[in-house]
XYZ file of C-alpha atoms in Angstrom:
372
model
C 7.224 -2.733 -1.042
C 7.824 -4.346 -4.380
C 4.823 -6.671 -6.178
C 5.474 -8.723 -8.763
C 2.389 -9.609 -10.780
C 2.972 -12.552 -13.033
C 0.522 -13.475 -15.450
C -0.053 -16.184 -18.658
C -2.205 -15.190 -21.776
C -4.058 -17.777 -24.029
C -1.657 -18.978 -26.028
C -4.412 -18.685 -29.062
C -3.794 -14.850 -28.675
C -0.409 -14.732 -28.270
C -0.027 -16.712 -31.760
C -2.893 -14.288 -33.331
C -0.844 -11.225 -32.046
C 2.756 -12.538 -32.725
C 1.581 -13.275 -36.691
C -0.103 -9.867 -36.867
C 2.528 -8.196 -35.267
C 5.534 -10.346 -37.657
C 8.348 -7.180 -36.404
C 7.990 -8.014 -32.378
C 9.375 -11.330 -32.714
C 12.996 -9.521 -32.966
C 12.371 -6.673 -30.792
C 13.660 -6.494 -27.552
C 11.583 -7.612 -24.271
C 10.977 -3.890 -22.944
C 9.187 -3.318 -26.380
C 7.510 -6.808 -26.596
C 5.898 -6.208 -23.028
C 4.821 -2.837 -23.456
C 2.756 -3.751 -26.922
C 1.661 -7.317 -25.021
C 0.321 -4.856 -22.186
C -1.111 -2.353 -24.693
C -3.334 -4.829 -26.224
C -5.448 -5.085 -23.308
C -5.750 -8.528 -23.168
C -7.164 -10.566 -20.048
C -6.249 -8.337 -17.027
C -3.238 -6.999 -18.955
C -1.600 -4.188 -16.284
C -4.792 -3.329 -14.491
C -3.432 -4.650 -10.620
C -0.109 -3.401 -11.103
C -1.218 0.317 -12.307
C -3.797 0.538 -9.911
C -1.474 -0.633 -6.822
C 1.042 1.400 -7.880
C -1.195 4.050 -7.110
C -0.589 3.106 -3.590
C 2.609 4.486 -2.203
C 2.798 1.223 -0.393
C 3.472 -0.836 -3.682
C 5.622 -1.022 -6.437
C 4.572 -3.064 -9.043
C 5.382 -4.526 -12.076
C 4.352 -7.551 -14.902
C 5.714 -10.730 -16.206
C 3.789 -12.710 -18.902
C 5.481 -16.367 -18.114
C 4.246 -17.970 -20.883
C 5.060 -15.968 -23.893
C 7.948 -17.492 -25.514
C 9.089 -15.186 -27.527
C 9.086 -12.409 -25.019
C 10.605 -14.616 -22.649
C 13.473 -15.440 -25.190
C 14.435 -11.919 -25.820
C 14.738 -11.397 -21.389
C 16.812 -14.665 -21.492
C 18.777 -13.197 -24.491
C 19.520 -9.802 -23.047
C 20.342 -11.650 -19.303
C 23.276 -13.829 -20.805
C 20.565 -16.975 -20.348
C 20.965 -19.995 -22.726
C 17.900 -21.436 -23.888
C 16.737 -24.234 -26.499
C 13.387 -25.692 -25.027
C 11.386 -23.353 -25.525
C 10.827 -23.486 -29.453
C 11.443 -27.509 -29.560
C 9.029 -30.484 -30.175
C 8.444 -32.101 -26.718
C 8.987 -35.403 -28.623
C 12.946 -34.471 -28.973
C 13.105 -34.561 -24.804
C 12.629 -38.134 -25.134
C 16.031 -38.831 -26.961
C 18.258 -40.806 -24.783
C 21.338 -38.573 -23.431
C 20.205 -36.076 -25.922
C 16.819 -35.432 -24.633
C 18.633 -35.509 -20.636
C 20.747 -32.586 -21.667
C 18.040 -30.517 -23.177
C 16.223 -31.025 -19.941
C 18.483 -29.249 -17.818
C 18.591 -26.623 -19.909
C 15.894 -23.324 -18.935
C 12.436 -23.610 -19.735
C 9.587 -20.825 -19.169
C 9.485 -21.525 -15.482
C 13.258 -21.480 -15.079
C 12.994 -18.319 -16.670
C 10.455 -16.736 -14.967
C 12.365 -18.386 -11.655
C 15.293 -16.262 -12.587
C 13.497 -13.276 -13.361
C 11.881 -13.465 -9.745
C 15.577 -13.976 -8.226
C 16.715 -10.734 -10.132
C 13.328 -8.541 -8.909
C 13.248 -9.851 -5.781
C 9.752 -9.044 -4.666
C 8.501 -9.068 -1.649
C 4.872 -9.867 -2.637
C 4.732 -12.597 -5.540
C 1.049 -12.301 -7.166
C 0.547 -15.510 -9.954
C -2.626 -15.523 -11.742
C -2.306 -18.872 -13.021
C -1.995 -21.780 -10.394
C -0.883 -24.878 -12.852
C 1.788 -22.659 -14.130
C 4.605 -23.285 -11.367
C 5.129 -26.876 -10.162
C 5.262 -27.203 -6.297
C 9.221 -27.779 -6.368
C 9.650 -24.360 -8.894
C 7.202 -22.781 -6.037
C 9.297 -23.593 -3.231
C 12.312 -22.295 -4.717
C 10.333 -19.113 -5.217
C 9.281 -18.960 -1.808
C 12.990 -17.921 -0.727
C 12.944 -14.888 -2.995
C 9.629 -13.621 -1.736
C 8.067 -12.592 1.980
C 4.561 -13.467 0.706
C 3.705 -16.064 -2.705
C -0.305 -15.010 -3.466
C -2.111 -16.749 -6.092
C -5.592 -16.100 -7.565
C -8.258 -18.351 -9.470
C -11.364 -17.946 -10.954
C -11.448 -21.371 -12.643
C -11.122 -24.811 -11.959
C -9.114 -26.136 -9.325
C -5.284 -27.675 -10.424
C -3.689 -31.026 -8.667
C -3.166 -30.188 -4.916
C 0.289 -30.321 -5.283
C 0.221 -26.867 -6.888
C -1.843 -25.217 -4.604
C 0.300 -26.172 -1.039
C 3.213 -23.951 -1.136
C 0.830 -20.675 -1.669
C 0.797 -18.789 1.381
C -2.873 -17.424 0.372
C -5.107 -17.980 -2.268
C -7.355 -15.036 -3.348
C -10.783 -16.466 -5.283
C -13.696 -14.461 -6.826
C -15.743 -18.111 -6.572
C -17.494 -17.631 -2.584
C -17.523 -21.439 -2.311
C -13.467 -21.979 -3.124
C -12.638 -20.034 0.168
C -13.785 -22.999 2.520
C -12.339 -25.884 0.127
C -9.072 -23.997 -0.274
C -9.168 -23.754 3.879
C -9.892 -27.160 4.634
C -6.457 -27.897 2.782
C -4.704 -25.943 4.869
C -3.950 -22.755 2.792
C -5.038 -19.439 3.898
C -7.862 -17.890 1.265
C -9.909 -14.634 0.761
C -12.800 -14.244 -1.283
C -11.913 -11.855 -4.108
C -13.887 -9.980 -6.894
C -12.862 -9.446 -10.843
C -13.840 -5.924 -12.137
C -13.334 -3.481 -14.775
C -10.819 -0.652 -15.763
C -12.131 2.482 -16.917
C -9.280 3.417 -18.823
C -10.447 1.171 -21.701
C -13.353 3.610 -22.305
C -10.459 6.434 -22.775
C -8.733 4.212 -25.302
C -12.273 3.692 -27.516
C -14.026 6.164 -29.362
C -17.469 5.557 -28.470
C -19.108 3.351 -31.058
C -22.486 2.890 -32.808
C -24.347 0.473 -31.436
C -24.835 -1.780 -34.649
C -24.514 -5.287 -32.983
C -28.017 -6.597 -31.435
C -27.331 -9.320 -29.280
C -24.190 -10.737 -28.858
C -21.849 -13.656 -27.069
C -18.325 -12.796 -26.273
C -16.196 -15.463 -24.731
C -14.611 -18.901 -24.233
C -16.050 -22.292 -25.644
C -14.999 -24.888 -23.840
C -15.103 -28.315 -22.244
C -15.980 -26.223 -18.628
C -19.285 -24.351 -20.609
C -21.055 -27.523 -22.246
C -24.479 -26.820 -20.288
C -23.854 -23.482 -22.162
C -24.264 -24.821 -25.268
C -27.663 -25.461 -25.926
C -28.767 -22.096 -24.562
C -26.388 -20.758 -27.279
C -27.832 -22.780 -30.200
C -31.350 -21.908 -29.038
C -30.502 -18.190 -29.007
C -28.658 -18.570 -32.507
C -32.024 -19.518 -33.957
C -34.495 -17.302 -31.955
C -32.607 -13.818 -31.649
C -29.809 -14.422 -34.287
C -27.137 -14.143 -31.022
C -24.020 -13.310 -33.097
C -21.428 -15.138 -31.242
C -17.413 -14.174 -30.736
C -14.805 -15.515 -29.203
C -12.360 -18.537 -28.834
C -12.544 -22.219 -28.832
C -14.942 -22.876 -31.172
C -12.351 -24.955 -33.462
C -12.841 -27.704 -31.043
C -16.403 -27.882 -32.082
C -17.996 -30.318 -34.624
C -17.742 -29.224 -37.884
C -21.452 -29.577 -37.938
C -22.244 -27.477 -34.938
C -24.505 -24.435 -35.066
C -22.209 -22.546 -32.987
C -19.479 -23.194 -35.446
C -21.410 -22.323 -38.596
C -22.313 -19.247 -37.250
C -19.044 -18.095 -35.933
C -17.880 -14.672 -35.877
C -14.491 -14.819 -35.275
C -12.564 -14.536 -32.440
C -12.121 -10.848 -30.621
C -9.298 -10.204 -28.231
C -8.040 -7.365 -26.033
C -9.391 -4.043 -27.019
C -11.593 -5.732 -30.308
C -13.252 -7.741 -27.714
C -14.288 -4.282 -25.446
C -15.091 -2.683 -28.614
C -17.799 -5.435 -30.209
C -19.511 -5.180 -26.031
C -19.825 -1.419 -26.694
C -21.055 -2.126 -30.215
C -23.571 -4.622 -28.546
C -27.089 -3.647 -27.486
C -27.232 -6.334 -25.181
C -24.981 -8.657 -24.257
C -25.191 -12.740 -23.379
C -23.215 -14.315 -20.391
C -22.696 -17.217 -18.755
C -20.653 -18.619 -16.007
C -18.891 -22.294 -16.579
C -20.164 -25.351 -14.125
C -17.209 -24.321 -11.603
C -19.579 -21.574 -10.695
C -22.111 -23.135 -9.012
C -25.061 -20.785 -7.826
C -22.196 -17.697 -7.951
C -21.819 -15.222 -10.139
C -18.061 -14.432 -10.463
C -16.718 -14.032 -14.325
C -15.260 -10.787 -15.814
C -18.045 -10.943 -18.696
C -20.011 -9.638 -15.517
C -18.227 -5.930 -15.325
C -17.133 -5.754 -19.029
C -19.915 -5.867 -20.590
C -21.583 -3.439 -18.409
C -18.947 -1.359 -17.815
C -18.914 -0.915 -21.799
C -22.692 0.196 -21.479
C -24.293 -3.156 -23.203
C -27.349 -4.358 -21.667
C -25.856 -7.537 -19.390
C -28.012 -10.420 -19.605
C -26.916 -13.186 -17.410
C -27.646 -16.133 -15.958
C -29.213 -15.584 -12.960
C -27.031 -17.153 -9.484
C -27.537 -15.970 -5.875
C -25.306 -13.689 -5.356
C -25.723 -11.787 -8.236
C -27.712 -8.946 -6.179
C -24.607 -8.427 -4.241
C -23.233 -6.726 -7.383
C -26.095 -5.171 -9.339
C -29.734 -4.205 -8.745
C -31.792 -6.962 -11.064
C -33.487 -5.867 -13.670
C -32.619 -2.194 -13.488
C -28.952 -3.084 -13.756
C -28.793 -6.096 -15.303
C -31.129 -8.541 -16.595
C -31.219 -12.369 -15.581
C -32.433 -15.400 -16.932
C -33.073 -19.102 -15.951
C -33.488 -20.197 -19.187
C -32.721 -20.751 -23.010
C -36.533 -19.573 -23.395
C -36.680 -16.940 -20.637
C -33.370 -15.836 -22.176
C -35.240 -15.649 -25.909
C -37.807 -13.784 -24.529
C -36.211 -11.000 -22.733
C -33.460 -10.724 -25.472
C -36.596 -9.927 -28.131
C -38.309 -7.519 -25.204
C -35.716 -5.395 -24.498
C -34.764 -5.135 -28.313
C -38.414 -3.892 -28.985
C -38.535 -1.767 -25.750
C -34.953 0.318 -26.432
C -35.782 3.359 -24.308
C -36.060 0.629 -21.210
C -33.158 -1.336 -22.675
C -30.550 1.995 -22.688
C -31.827 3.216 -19.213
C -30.376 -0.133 -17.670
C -27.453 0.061 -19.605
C -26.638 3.259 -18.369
C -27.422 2.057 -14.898
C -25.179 -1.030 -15.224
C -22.583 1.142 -16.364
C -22.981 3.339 -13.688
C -22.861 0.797 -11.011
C -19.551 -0.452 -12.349
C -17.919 2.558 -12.671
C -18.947 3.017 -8.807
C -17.810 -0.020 -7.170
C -16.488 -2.532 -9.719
C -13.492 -0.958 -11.356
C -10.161 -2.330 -10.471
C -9.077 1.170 -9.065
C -11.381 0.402 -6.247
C -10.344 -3.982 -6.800
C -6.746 -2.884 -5.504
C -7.780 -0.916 -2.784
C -9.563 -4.143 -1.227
C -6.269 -6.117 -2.273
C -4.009 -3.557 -0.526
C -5.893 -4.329 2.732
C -5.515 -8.274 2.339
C -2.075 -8.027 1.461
C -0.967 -6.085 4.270
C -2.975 -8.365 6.733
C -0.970 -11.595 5.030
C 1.945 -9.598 5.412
């Protein structure tokens, strides 16, 4: 049975990897996907590896929203294409901007990438990528169209031609439900094979943040400030251009890390900060959850309710409900280092046991067939 996995990347990596990587603009899209999924970025090929494993499933990748990758398919399929590297603005040309618009864009191309795979499970990690008449099209190529979210939810109209919705927030399942679309609570995890690809490192990073700043983590913010000052909480990531240039968080930037540099500064980290956006509610859900431990930093997390679902607290991870409480254990664990590595290890452990993706697509084979 043949799964097609399609997935977008922030675009603030793809334009970071494309300018470090000048030569891949002109390669061809066999080569462009291979180094995209060789970065390790996001969930990169972790569902379809893993369900490939199952002799049920064949599975494969498309990154939707990379245009330079999706030129070079178009290219090598005979497909003519101009909108992709145009300013919107130009659409707006009478007669001019009409023609462009029936020319492909990076849905019509995925769309007739899906018509020449013909799947018979479509899996789309990002729900406001397809618009619901692109979806229904789809829907004739495909016995089953599966989407997953872990963020906030898009217009309705996106969501209503899915036949199920997977979600690793608890409290989606019911909402998704009550509109009439089927929906299974599922979990985010980790894939050991990034500890093959690293050399383990020295642990010369204290305490660190590693992730997204945006309009979705504002309550974040002033735990992340707070921790600047107290603990000198070296903070990574993306997003933090859209700060004030006066902010803390700013000024203290370390730069972003993506793919593999991002699992290699949570190894380097002693312990590591995380915290879930307002979507969350009282769940803990977010990937920061099984990569940071699954690197062997010391998690320290903001505590929600069904965190001890996941991990024994405070022998596998440590929680907070605080910026202060947050401080506090931050500084104790940092002076108590023998306690500090024997959670690690335990954290690590536990996510090695039941939160790798290995063990992820075994609980998605199940669903899947059940849909099916």
């Amino acid at each position: 049975m043949r799964i097609l996995i399609i997935d977008t990347y922030y675009e603030d990596f793809l334009d970071k990897f494309y300018q470090t990587n000048k030569y891949l603009k002109r390669s061809t899209y066999d080569d462009q996907l291979k180094a995209l999924i060789d970065s390790s970025f996001g969930t990169s090929d972790y569902y379809s590896y893993y369900l490939n494993n199952h002799k049920a499933f064949k599975a494969s990748d498309l990154i939707v929203n990379c245009k330079y990758l999706q030129n070079a398919w178009a290219k090598e399929n005979n497909i003519k294409v101009f909108r992709i590297n145009l300013n919107y603005k130009i659409f707006k040309i009478p007669i001019f901007g009409n023609f462009l618009n029936k020319l492909p864009n990076l849905a019509d191309i995925a769309f007739e990438q899906i018509k020449k795979i013909k799947p018979d499970i479509i899996y789309i990690q990002n729900l406001s990528f397809f618009p619901k008449e692109v979806l229904l099209n789809i829907k004739n190529y495909s016995k089953l169209v599966v989407g997953q979210i872990a963020s906030p939810l898009p217009p309705i109209s996106f969501l209503e031609p899915y036949d199920l919705i997977l979600t690793s927030f608890p409290h989606f399942v019911g909402q998704i439900k009550k509109l009439g679309i089927n929906s299974e609570y599922f979990r985010i995890g980790f894939d050991s094979r990034v500890l093959k690809r690293l050399k383990h490192q020295k642990k010369d990073i204290n305490f660190s943040f590693v992730g997204s700043i945006s309009k979705y983590h504002n309550k974040a913010m002033p735990i992340l400030e707070y921790l600047i000052k107290k603990n000198n909480l070296k903070i990574f990531g993306q997003g933090v251009k859209n700060l004030p240039i006066f902010s803390k968080i700013r000024r203290c930037h370390s730069g972003e890390k993506w793919g593999l540099e991002m699992y290699s500064t949570l190894q380097r980290s002693l312990i590591s900060l995380n915290r879930h956006i307002s979507t969350s509610k009282n769940y803990a859900n977010n990937m920061r959850l099984f990569e940071a431990t699954g690197m062997g930093s010391l998690l320290l997390t903001d505590y929600k309710d069904n965190l001890n679902e996941m991990f024994v607290i405070d022998k596998e991870v440590i929680t907070y409900k605080s910026k202060e409480e947050a401080s506090d254990k931050a500084s104790y664990y940092l002076r108590n280092q023998d306690q500090l590595k024997k959670i690690s290890l335990a954290g690590q452990k536990r996510t090695l046991k039941d939160h790798t993706y290995e063990k992820r697509m075994g609980e998605l084979n199940i669903i899947l067939k059940k849909y099916l």
